[in-house]
Coordinates of C-alpha atoms in Angstrom, one line a residue:
M1 CA -23.7 -9.2 18.8
G2 CA -27.3 -8.3 18.3
L3 CA -26.6 -4.6 18.9
Y4 CA -23.6 -4.8 16.6
T5 CA -25.7 -6.2 13.8
S6 CA -28.4 -3.6 14.3
V7 CA -25.9 -0.8 14.2
C8 CA -24.4 -2.2 11.0
C9 CA -27.8 -2.5 9.3
I10 CA -28.9 1.0 10.3
L11 CA -25.6 2.5 9.0
L12 CA -25.7 0.4 5.9
V13 CA -29.2 1.6 4.9
A14 CA -28.1 5.2 5.5
V15 CA -24.9 4.7 3.4
L16 CA -26.7 3.1 0.5
N17 CA -29.2 5.9 0.4
V18 CA -26.3 8.3 -0.4
S19 CA -24.3 6.1 -2.8
F20 CA -22.7 8.2 -5.5
T21 CA -21.7 5.2 -7.7
N22 CA -23.2 3.7 -10.8
G23 CA -26.2 1.6 -9.8
E24 CA -25.2 -1.0 -12.3
D25 CA -22.0 -1.8 -10.5
P26 CA -22.3 -4.7 -8.0
Y27 CA -22.2 -4.3 -4.2
R28 CA -20.2 -6.5 -1.9
F29 CA -20.9 -6.4 1.8
Y30 CA -18.5 -7.1 4.7
N31 CA -19.1 -7.0 8.4
W32 CA -15.8 -6.9 10.4
N33 CA -15.4 -7.1 14.1
V34 CA -11.9 -6.0 15.2
T35 CA -10.6 -7.5 18.4
Y36 CA -7.5 -8.3 20.3
G37 CA -6.6 -12.0 20.5
D38 CA -3.7 -14.2 21.5
I39 CA -1.4 -15.1 18.6
Y40 CA 1.9 -17.1 18.5
P41 CA 3.4 -16.3 15.1
L42 CA 7.0 -16.9 16.2
G43 CA 6.2 -19.2 19.1
V44 CA 5.8 -16.5 21.6
K45 CA 2.4 -15.4 22.9
Q46 CA 1.5 -11.9 21.7
Q47 CA -1.5 -9.6 21.7
G48 CA -2.6 -9.6 18.0
I49 CA -5.3 -7.6 16.2
L50 CA -7.8 -10.0 14.6
I51 CA -10.6 -9.3 12.2
N52 CA -13.5 -11.7 12.7
G53 CA -11.1 -13.8 14.8
Q54 CA -8.6 -14.1 11.9
F55 CA -4.9 -13.2 11.5
P56 CA -4.3 -12.3 8.8
G57 CA -7.8 -10.8 8.2
P58 CA -10.4 -11.9 5.6
Q59 CA -9.5 -11.5 2.0
I60 CA -11.5 -9.0 -0.1
D61 CA -12.3 -10.6 -3.4
S62 CA -13.8 -8.1 -5.9
V63 CA -14.1 -7.2 -9.5
T64 CA -13.3 -3.9 -11.3
N65 CA -15.8 -1.2 -10.3
D66 CA -17.4 -3.2 -7.5
N67 CA -18.7 -1.1 -4.6
L68 CA -17.4 -2.4 -1.3
I69 CA -19.5 -1.7 1.8
I70 CA -17.3 -2.6 4.7
S71 CA -18.8 -2.1 8.2
V72 CA -16.0 -2.1 10.8
F73 CA -16.9 -2.5 14.5
N74 CA -14.0 -1.5 16.8
S75 CA -13.9 -3.9 19.8
L76 CA -10.4 -2.7 20.8
D77 CA -9.9 -0.4 23.8
E78 CA -8.3 2.3 21.6
P79 CA -9.2 4.2 18.4
F80 CA -8.7 2.3 15.1
L81 CA -8.6 2.9 11.4
I82 CA -8.1 0.7 8.3
S83 CA -6.5 1.9 5.1
W84 CA -6.5 0.3 1.7
N85 CA -3.0 0.1 0.2
G86 CA -3.3 0.7 -3.5
V87 CA -7.0 1.3 -3.8
Q88 CA -7.2 4.7 -5.4
Q89 CA -10.5 6.0 -3.9
R90 CA -11.3 7.9 -7.0
R91 CA -12.8 11.3 -6.1
N92 CA -13.2 9.9 -2.6
S93 CA -10.2 10.5 -0.2
W94 CA -12.9 10.5 2.5
Q95 CA -12.6 6.7 2.6
D96 CA -8.8 6.5 2.6
G97 CA -8.6 5.4 6.2
V98 CA -5.6 7.4 7.4
F99 CA -5.7 10.1 10.1
G100 CA -5.2 12.9 7.5
T101 CA -8.6 12.1 6.0
N102 CA -10.6 10.2 8.7
C103 CA -11.4 10.5 12.3
P104 CA -10.6 7.2 14.1
I105 CA -13.3 4.8 15.0
P106 CA -13.7 5.1 18.8
P107 CA -13.7 2.0 21.0
G108 CA -17.0 0.2 21.0
Q109 CA -18.2 2.1 17.9
N110 CA -18.7 1.3 14.2
F111 CA -17.9 3.0 10.9
T112 CA -19.0 1.8 7.4
Y113 CA -16.5 2.4 4.6
V114 CA -18.2 2.9 1.2
L115 CA -15.5 2.6 -1.5
Q116 CA -15.4 1.6 -5.1
V117 CA -12.5 -0.2 -6.8
K118 CA -13.0 2.1 -9.8
D119 CA -11.2 1.3 -13.0
Q120 CA -8.7 -1.0 -11.1
I121 CA -7.5 -4.6 -11.3
G122 CA -4.7 -6.3 -9.4
S123 CA -3.3 -7.3 -6.1
Y124 CA -3.2 -5.1 -3.0
F125 CA -3.7 -5.3 0.8
Y126 CA -5.4 -3.4 3.7
F127 CA -3.8 -2.6 7.1
P128 CA -4.4 -0.7 10.3
S129 CA -3.0 2.8 9.9
L130 CA -3.1 4.3 13.4
A131 CA -0.5 4.2 16.3
F132 CA 1.7 1.2 15.7
H133 CA -1.2 -1.3 15.1
K134 CA 0.4 -2.6 11.9
A135 CA 2.9 -4.4 14.2
A136 CA 0.0 -6.4 15.7
G137 CA -1.6 -7.7 12.5
G138 CA -5.0 -6.4 11.3
Y139 CA -3.9 -6.7 7.6
G140 CA -5.4 -8.8 4.8
G141 CA -5.3 -9.2 1.0
I142 CA -7.3 -7.4 -1.6
K143 CA -7.9 -9.0 -5.0
I144 CA -9.5 -7.1 -7.9
A145 CA -10.3 -9.3 -10.9
S146 CA -11.0 -8.1 -14.4
R147 CA -14.6 -7.8 -15.5
P148 CA -16.0 -10.6 -17.7
G149 CA -15.3 -9.9 -21.3
I150 CA -12.1 -7.9 -20.6
P151 CA -9.2 -9.9 -22.1
V152 CA -6.5 -11.0 -19.6
P153 CA -3.1 -11.6 -21.2
F154 CA -2.7 -15.2 -19.9
P155 CA -5.0 -18.2 -19.5
P156 CA -7.0 -18.6 -16.3
P157 CA -4.8 -20.2 -13.7
A158 CA -5.8 -23.4 -11.9
G159 CA -5.7 -21.6 -8.6
D160 CA -5.0 -18.2 -7.0
F161 CA -3.0 -17.9 -3.8
T162 CA -2.3 -14.8 -1.7
I163 CA 0.9 -14.5 0.2
L164 CA 1.3 -11.7 2.8
A165 CA 4.9 -11.8 4.0
G166 CA 7.1 -9.5 6.0
D167 CA 9.2 -9.0 9.1
W168 CA 7.8 -9.4 12.6
F169 CA 8.8 -8.5 16.2
K170 CA 8.2 -10.7 19.2
Q171 CA 7.5 -7.5 21.3
N172 CA 3.9 -6.3 21.4
H173 CA 2.9 -3.3 19.3
T174 CA 2.5 -1.2 22.4
D175 CA 6.1 -1.9 23.5
L176 CA 7.4 -1.1 20.0
K177 CA 5.4 2.2 20.0
A178 CA 6.9 3.1 23.3
I179 CA 10.4 2.6 22.0
L180 CA 9.7 5.0 19.1
D181 CA 7.9 7.5 21.4
G182 CA 11.0 7.5 23.6
G183 CA 13.1 8.7 20.7
N184 CA 14.8 5.5 19.9
N185 CA 15.2 3.2 16.9
L186 CA 13.5 -0.2 16.7
P187 CA 15.6 -3.3 17.2
F188 CA 16.3 -5.7 14.4
P189 CA 13.2 -7.8 13.6
D190 CA 12.9 -11.2 15.2
G191 CA 11.8 -13.1 12.2
L192 CA 9.7 -13.2 9.0
L193 CA 6.1 -14.4 8.6
I194 CA 4.2 -15.9 5.7
N195 CA 0.4 -15.4 6.1
G196 CA 0.8 -14.9 9.8
R197 CA 3.0 -17.9 10.5
G198 CA 6.6 -18.7 10.9
S199 CA 8.6 -21.3 9.0
N200 CA 6.6 -24.3 7.5
G201 CA 3.4 -22.9 9.0
N202 CA 1.6 -22.9 5.6
A203 CA 1.3 -25.3 2.7
F204 CA -0.1 -24.5 -0.8
T205 CA -1.3 -27.5 -2.7
V206 CA -1.0 -27.7 -6.5
D207 CA -1.7 -30.4 -9.1
Q208 CA 1.3 -31.5 -11.2
G209 CA 1.3 -29.9 -14.7
K210 CA -1.1 -27.0 -13.8
T211 CA -0.3 -23.3 -13.5
Y212 CA -1.1 -21.1 -10.4
R213 CA -1.2 -17.4 -9.6
F214 CA 0.6 -16.2 -6.5
R215 CA -0.2 -12.7 -5.3
I216 CA 2.7 -11.6 -3.0
S217 CA 2.8 -8.5 -0.8
N218 CA 5.4 -7.2 1.6
V219 CA 3.3 -6.3 4.6
G220 CA 6.3 -5.9 6.9
L221 CA 7.4 -2.9 9.0
T222 CA 11.1 -2.3 8.2
T223 CA 12.6 -4.7 5.7
S224 CA 12.7 -5.6 2.0
I225 CA 12.3 -9.3 1.2
N226 CA 13.3 -11.7 -1.5
F227 CA 10.7 -14.3 -2.6
R228 CA 11.5 -17.6 -4.4
I229 CA 10.2 -21.2 -4.9
Q230 CA 12.6 -24.1 -4.8
G231 CA 13.1 -25.6 -8.3
H232 CA 10.4 -23.4 -10.0
K233 CA 10.5 -20.3 -12.2
M234 CA 8.1 -17.4 -11.8
L235 CA 6.5 -15.6 -14.7
L236 CA 5.8 -12.0 -13.7
V237 CA 2.3 -10.9 -14.9
E238 CA 1.1 -8.0 -12.8
V239 CA 2.5 -5.2 -10.6
E240 CA 0.0 -3.3 -8.5
G241 CA -2.7 -3.3 -11.2
I242 CA -0.6 -3.2 -14.3
H243 CA -0.1 -6.2 -16.6
T244 CA 3.6 -6.6 -17.3
L245 CA 5.8 -8.0 -20.0
Q246 CA 6.0 -11.7 -18.9
N247 CA 9.6 -12.1 -18.0
T248 CA 10.8 -15.1 -16.0
Y249 CA 12.5 -14.8 -12.7
S250 CA 14.1 -17.2 -10.2
S251 CA 13.5 -14.8 -7.3
L252 CA 11.9 -11.4 -6.8
D253 CA 12.8 -8.5 -4.5
I254 CA 9.6 -7.1 -2.9
H255 CA 10.1 -3.9 -1.0
L256 CA 7.9 -2.6 1.8
G257 CA 4.3 -2.0 0.7
Q258 CA 4.8 -3.6 -2.7
S259 CA 2.7 -6.3 -4.4
Y260 CA 3.4 -8.6 -7.4
S261 CA 1.5 -11.4 -9.2
V262 CA 3.5 -14.3 -10.7
L263 CA 2.4 -17.5 -12.5
V264 CA 4.1 -20.7 -11.3
T265 CA 3.7 -24.0 -13.2
A266 CA 3.9 -27.2 -11.2
D267 CA 6.3 -28.8 -13.7
Q268 CA 8.7 -30.6 -11.4
P269 CA 8.8 -34.2 -10.1
P270 CA 5.9 -34.8 -7.7
Q271 CA 7.2 -33.9 -4.2
D272 CA 7.1 -31.0 -1.8
Y273 CA 9.2 -27.8 -2.4
Y274 CA 10.2 -24.9 -0.2
I275 CA 8.7 -21.4 -0.7
V276 CA 11.2 -19.0 0.8
V277 CA 11.3 -15.4 1.9
S278 CA 14.4 -13.8 3.2
T279 CA 15.5 -10.3 4.2
R280 CA 17.4 -8.0 1.8
F281 CA 20.1 -5.5 2.5
T282 CA 20.6 -6.6 6.1
S283 CA 23.8 -7.8 7.7
Q284 CA 21.9 -10.5 9.5
V285 CA 19.7 -12.5 7.1
L286 CA 16.3 -13.7 8.4
S287 CA 14.3 -16.2 6.4
A288 CA 11.0 -18.1 6.6
T289 CA 9.6 -21.0 4.6
S290 CA 6.3 -22.4 3.5
I291 CA 5.6 -25.6 1.5
L292 CA 4.6 -26.0 -2.2
H293 CA 2.8 -29.3 -1.9
Y294 CA 2.1 -31.4 -5.0
S295 CA -1.2 -33.2 -4.6
N296 CA 0.5 -36.4 -5.8
S297 CA 3.7 -35.8 -3.8
A298 CA 6.0 -38.7 -3.4
G299 CA 8.1 -37.1 -0.7
S300 CA 8.6 -34.2 1.7
V301 CA 10.9 -31.3 1.1
S302 CA 14.6 -32.2 0.7
A303 CA 17.9 -30.4 0.6
P304 CA 18.2 -27.0 2.2
P305 CA 15.9 -24.1 1.1
P306 CA 17.4 -22.3 -1.9
G307 CA 19.5 -19.3 -1.0
G308 CA 18.8 -15.8 -2.4
P309 CA 20.5 -12.5 -2.8
T310 CA 21.5 -10.6 0.4
T311 CA 23.1 -7.2 0.1
Q312 CA 23.6 -6.9 -3.7
I313 CA 22.1 -3.5 -4.7
D314 CA 23.1 -3.6 -8.3
W315 CA 21.3 -6.9 -8.8
S316 CA 18.1 -5.5 -7.3
L317 CA 18.3 -2.3 -9.4
E318 CA 18.7 -4.2 -12.6
Q319 CA 15.8 -6.5 -11.8
A320 CA 13.6 -3.4 -11.1
R321 CA 14.6 -1.9 -14.4
S322 CA 13.5 -5.1 -16.2
F323 CA 9.9 -4.6 -15.1
R324 CA 8.1 -3.3 -18.2
R325 CA 4.5 -2.6 -19.1
N326 CA 2.6 -4.9 -21.5
L327 CA 1.6 -2.3 -24.0
T328 CA -0.8 -4.6 -25.9
A329 CA -2.8 -5.9 -22.8
S330 CA -6.0 -4.4 -21.6
G331 CA -6.1 -2.9 -18.1
P332 CA -9.4 -2.5 -16.3
R333 CA -11.0 -1.1 -19.5
P334 CA -11.0 -2.8 -22.9
N335 CA -8.2 -0.7 -24.4
P336 CA -4.4 -1.3 -24.5
Q337 CA -2.4 -0.1 -21.4
G338 CA 0.0 1.6 -23.8
S339 CA -2.6 3.9 -25.2
Y340 CA -1.8 6.6 -22.6
H341 CA 1.4 8.0 -23.9
Y342 CA 2.8 9.4 -20.7
G343 CA 6.2 10.1 -22.3
L344 CA 4.7 12.7 -24.7
I345 CA 3.1 14.8 -22.0
N346 CA 5.0 17.9 -20.7
T347 CA 5.4 17.9 -16.9
T348 CA 3.9 21.0 -15.2
R349 CA 6.1 20.9 -12.1
T350 CA 9.1 19.1 -10.6
I351 CA 9.1 18.1 -6.9
R352 CA 12.3 16.8 -5.3
L353 CA 11.8 15.0 -2.0
T354 CA 14.8 14.2 0.2
N355 CA 14.5 11.9 3.2
S356 CA 16.6 12.3 6.4
A357 CA 17.0 11.0 9.9
P358 CA 17.4 14.0 12.2
M359 CA 17.4 14.2 16.0
I360 CA 14.9 16.8 17.1
N361 CA 14.6 17.8 20.7
G362 CA 16.9 14.9 21.6
K363 CA 14.7 12.3 20.0
Q364 CA 15.0 10.3 16.8
R365 CA 12.7 11.6 14.1
Y366 CA 12.5 11.2 10.3
A367 CA 11.8 14.0 7.8
V368 CA 11.1 14.9 4.2
N369 CA 12.7 18.1 2.9
S370 CA 13.7 18.9 6.5
V371 CA 10.0 18.7 7.8
S372 CA 9.1 15.9 10.2
F373 CA 5.3 15.4 10.1
L374 CA 3.5 16.4 13.2
Q375 CA 0.1 14.7 13.6
P376 CA -2.7 17.4 13.8
D377 CA -5.5 17.3 16.3
T378 CA -8.1 17.2 13.5
P379 CA -8.0 15.2 10.2
L380 CA -6.7 17.5 7.5
K381 CA -9.5 16.6 5.0
I382 CA -12.2 17.4 7.6
A383 CA -10.5 20.7 8.6
D384 CA -10.3 21.6 5.0
Y385 CA -14.0 20.9 4.4
F386 CA -15.2 22.9 7.4
K387 CA -12.5 25.6 6.8
I388 CA -11.1 25.3 10.3
S389 CA -8.1 27.5 10.5
G390 CA -5.0 26.7 12.4
V391 CA -4.9 22.9 11.7
F392 CA -2.6 23.2 8.7
S393 CA -1.3 25.6 6.1
V394 CA -0.8 24.7 2.5
G395 CA 2.8 25.1 1.5
S396 CA 4.2 24.0 4.8
I397 CA 6.6 21.8 3.0
S398 CA 8.8 23.0 0.1
D399 CA 9.0 21.5 -3.4
S400 CA 12.7 20.9 -3.0
P401 CA 15.3 20.2 -0.2
T402 CA 15.9 23.2 1.9
G403 CA 19.3 22.2 3.3
G404 CA 18.3 23.7 6.6
G405 CA 17.8 22.0 10.0
A406 CA 14.9 19.7 10.5
Y407 CA 11.8 20.8 12.4
L408 CA 8.3 19.5 13.3
Q409 CA 5.3 20.7 11.2
T410 CA 2.0 19.4 9.9
S411 CA 3.2 19.4 6.4
V412 CA 0.8 19.8 3.5
M413 CA 1.8 20.5 -0.1
H414 CA -0.5 22.1 -2.7
A415 CA -1.1 20.5 -6.1
D416 CA -3.3 21.5 -9.0
F417 CA -6.0 19.2 -10.2
R418 CA -5.0 17.8 -13.7
G419 CA -1.4 18.8 -13.3
F420 CA 1.2 16.3 -14.5
V421 CA 4.1 16.4 -12.1
E422 CA 7.6 14.9 -11.9
I423 CA 8.5 13.7 -8.4
V424 CA 12.1 12.8 -7.7
F425 CA 12.8 10.9 -4.5
V426 CA 16.3 11.5 -3.4
N427 CA 17.9 9.2 -0.8
P428 CA 21.2 10.3 0.6
E429 CA 21.1 7.7 3.4
D430 CA 22.7 4.2 3.4
T431 CA 19.3 2.5 3.9
L432 CA 16.8 1.6 1.2
Q433 CA 13.6 3.7 1.2
S434 CA 10.2 2.7 0.1
W435 CA 7.6 5.4 -0.8
H436 CA 3.9 5.2 -1.3
V437 CA 1.4 7.7 -2.7
D438 CA -2.2 7.2 -1.8
G439 CA -4.9 7.9 -4.4
Y440 CA -2.6 7.3 -7.4
S441 CA -0.8 5.0 -9.7
F442 CA 2.4 6.7 -10.9
F443 CA 4.8 6.0 -13.8
V444 CA 8.3 4.9 -12.6
V445 CA 10.4 6.6 -15.2
G446 CA 13.9 6.3 -13.8
M447 CA 16.1 5.1 -10.9
D448 CA 19.9 5.2 -10.5
G449 CA 22.7 5.7 -8.0
G450 CA 24.3 9.0 -7.3
E451 CA 22.9 12.5 -7.6
W452 CA 19.9 13.4 -9.7
T453 CA 20.3 16.3 -12.1
P454 CA 18.2 17.5 -15.0
A455 CA 20.5 15.6 -17.3
S456 CA 19.2 12.4 -15.6
R457 CA 16.0 12.8 -17.6
L458 CA 17.9 11.6 -20.7
R459 CA 17.9 8.2 -19.2
Y460 CA 14.2 8.0 -18.3
N461 CA 12.0 5.3 -19.8
L462 CA 9.3 7.2 -21.6
Q463 CA 8.0 4.2 -23.5
D464 CA 6.9 1.2 -21.5
T465 CA 7.6 1.7 -17.8
I466 CA 5.3 0.2 -15.2
S467 CA 3.0 2.3 -13.1
R468 CA 2.4 1.5 -9.5
C469 CA 1.7 3.0 -6.1
T470 CA 4.8 2.1 -4.1
V471 CA 8.4 2.4 -5.3
Q472 CA 11.8 1.8 -3.8
V473 CA 14.8 4.2 -3.6
Y474 CA 18.1 2.5 -3.2
P475 CA 20.8 3.8 -0.8
S476 CA 22.6 6.9 -2.1
S477 CA 20.3 6.9 -5.1
W478 CA 17.2 8.5 -6.6
T479 CA 14.0 7.4 -8.2
A480 CA 11.8 9.6 -10.5
I481 CA 8.1 9.2 -11.1
Y482 CA 5.5 10.9 -13.3
V483 CA 2.1 11.5 -11.6
P484 CA -1.0 12.6 -13.5
L485 CA -2.9 14.5 -10.8
D486 CA -6.4 13.4 -11.9
N487 CA -7.8 12.6 -8.4
V488 CA -8.9 15.5 -6.2
G489 CA -8.4 15.0 -2.5
M490 CA -6.0 15.0 0.5
W491 CA -3.5 12.2 -0.2
N492 CA -0.9 10.7 2.1
V493 CA 2.7 10.5 0.7
R494 CA 4.6 8.3 3.1
S495 CA 7.5 6.0 3.9
E496 CA 6.4 2.4 3.9
N497 CA 9.0 1.8 6.6
W498 CA 6.5 2.0 9.4
A499 CA 8.9 3.4 12.1
R500 CA 10.0 6.2 9.7
Q501 CA 6.3 6.9 8.8
Y502 CA 5.3 7.0 12.5
L503 CA 8.2 9.4 13.3
G504 CA 7.5 11.9 10.6
Q505 CA 8.6 10.7 7.1
Q506 CA 5.3 11.6 5.5
F507 CA 3.2 14.5 4.3
Y508 CA -0.1 15.2 2.6
L509 CA -0.6 16.3 -1.0
R510 CA -3.7 18.5 -1.3
V511 CA -4.9 18.1 -4.9
Y512 CA -7.3 20.9 -5.3
S513 CA -10.0 21.8 -7.8
P514 CA -11.7 25.3 -7.4
V515 CA -14.9 23.8 -9.0
N516 CA -17.2 22.6 -6.2
S517 CA -18.6 19.7 -8.3
W518 CA -19.4 16.1 -7.7
R519 CA -17.8 15.5 -11.0
D520 CA -14.4 16.3 -9.4
E521 CA -15.0 15.0 -5.9
Y522 CA -17.7 13.4 -3.8
P523 CA -19.1 15.4 -0.9
I524 CA -18.4 14.5 2.7
P525 CA -20.1 11.2 3.6
K526 CA -23.2 11.6 5.8
N527 CA -21.8 9.0 8.2
A528 CA -18.4 10.7 8.5
L529 CA -17.0 10.6 12.0
L530 CA -16.1 14.1 13.3
C531 CA -13.5 14.7 16.0
G532 CA -11.0 17.3 17.2
R533 CA -12.0 20.8 16.3
A534 CA -14.7 19.5 14.0
S535 CA -16.6 17.8 17.0
G536 CA -20.2 18.8 17.2
R537 CA -20.5 19.9 13.6
K538 CA -22.8 18.4 11.0
T539 CA -21.9 16.7 7.8
R540 CA -25.0 16.9 5.5
P541 CA -28.7 16.3 6.3
L542 CA -29.6 12.6 6.4

């Protein structure tokens, strides 16, 4: 551990010497050691990925504009990367932590992420992005609090709880990866976890009469979930960094990769109550429970856990449409969220993305606009920086469905800096899709069943929709988003269904500025790892 600490300190000094951020913004330092360890989340011994011996990993507690210096030592026997779901990495896709932007951390080596939660608030999570590591753990919560003096549209809660829930398999991640590599689909999950444990493995203690904030993320691999608390209502206050109209819900659908904050008041008789998650849109319904424990509880949980919706798509669609932006609340800056009038801006381009599940060369793959993403031998961002030809070509995926047969390609789409684009996700399949865009928070302007046509724009919400980084597309439906392309970089657009992502349902959006200026994008980090065709090159003088 002495060598590990020394390496961390040397890298940290080097990184701080090249910080591009405002010196007035605080720094928070994290040293993480990533290891394998035995875990028993569903009662079966598995090889889990631990961070500092923990599953889930340590929570990141930060404040708007904090600089996060996260030194990651890879003690696994294979390459490793961490990505930061929802952290926008303003001007800094170098820190995004996916293979399109970063070389993996080799076994026995260290990499220090230097990132800033610039102009963000809210609830997010981190996760391992390579191979099928996400099926082994390695994830944790990210909380970004508002700066002092920035008004928050609800009183400070008495406590703040993070819930990381999702589906889980009893098979080790290497076995699941082998199933996918063999061209087959994954089996149905074996269960659900809440904060790394099965049913009744966690308890959240509350005082009667007080109000608490629950930050809930779906960190699963394949399945939407529904979240509810026995006998209690939930007041929705935040969706992935946006304060919402404070509507009350008895249960919430949370799709893959999504995060929500709710306020829950302990206003029931003093006893214990079930916290429940269950699968959505599955013929077999899985569920898991935790306990909401009143500190003055007079009894344990009673009656069966409350049931939730199962396959009702219309119910879920109507709930999603009810999420609205709080136009009078401040976001990370002291100005109303509604001051950016997205509905009055003309879009510069329309991109239609259709998902599919083709067989290619006799193996199951997944595609976007007929292109199934093929992992390159060199990270795209690094190849772009060094102008290495042959790694990718811009325009290798079209703006709209081709209707042709599916094929393998390292797909990269060009986008102009400061464009304002409309993206329509079209889902002709009978399974729900969940899409994520790195580097951005986008406006969800519309979703509906059937075919999207230009006339569908007449039904868009151009007044008070939420903006977020992950959105669902219901079966045989479409979802439309507006994206202000104000963040230069190479950004991953992917399915949050991890089997589909792994087998090709993703691509990269190259948001390009011809001005080589630090105002638009930070230069390559001096400590950037180089691999593939970039091996042996130099970043910048130390």
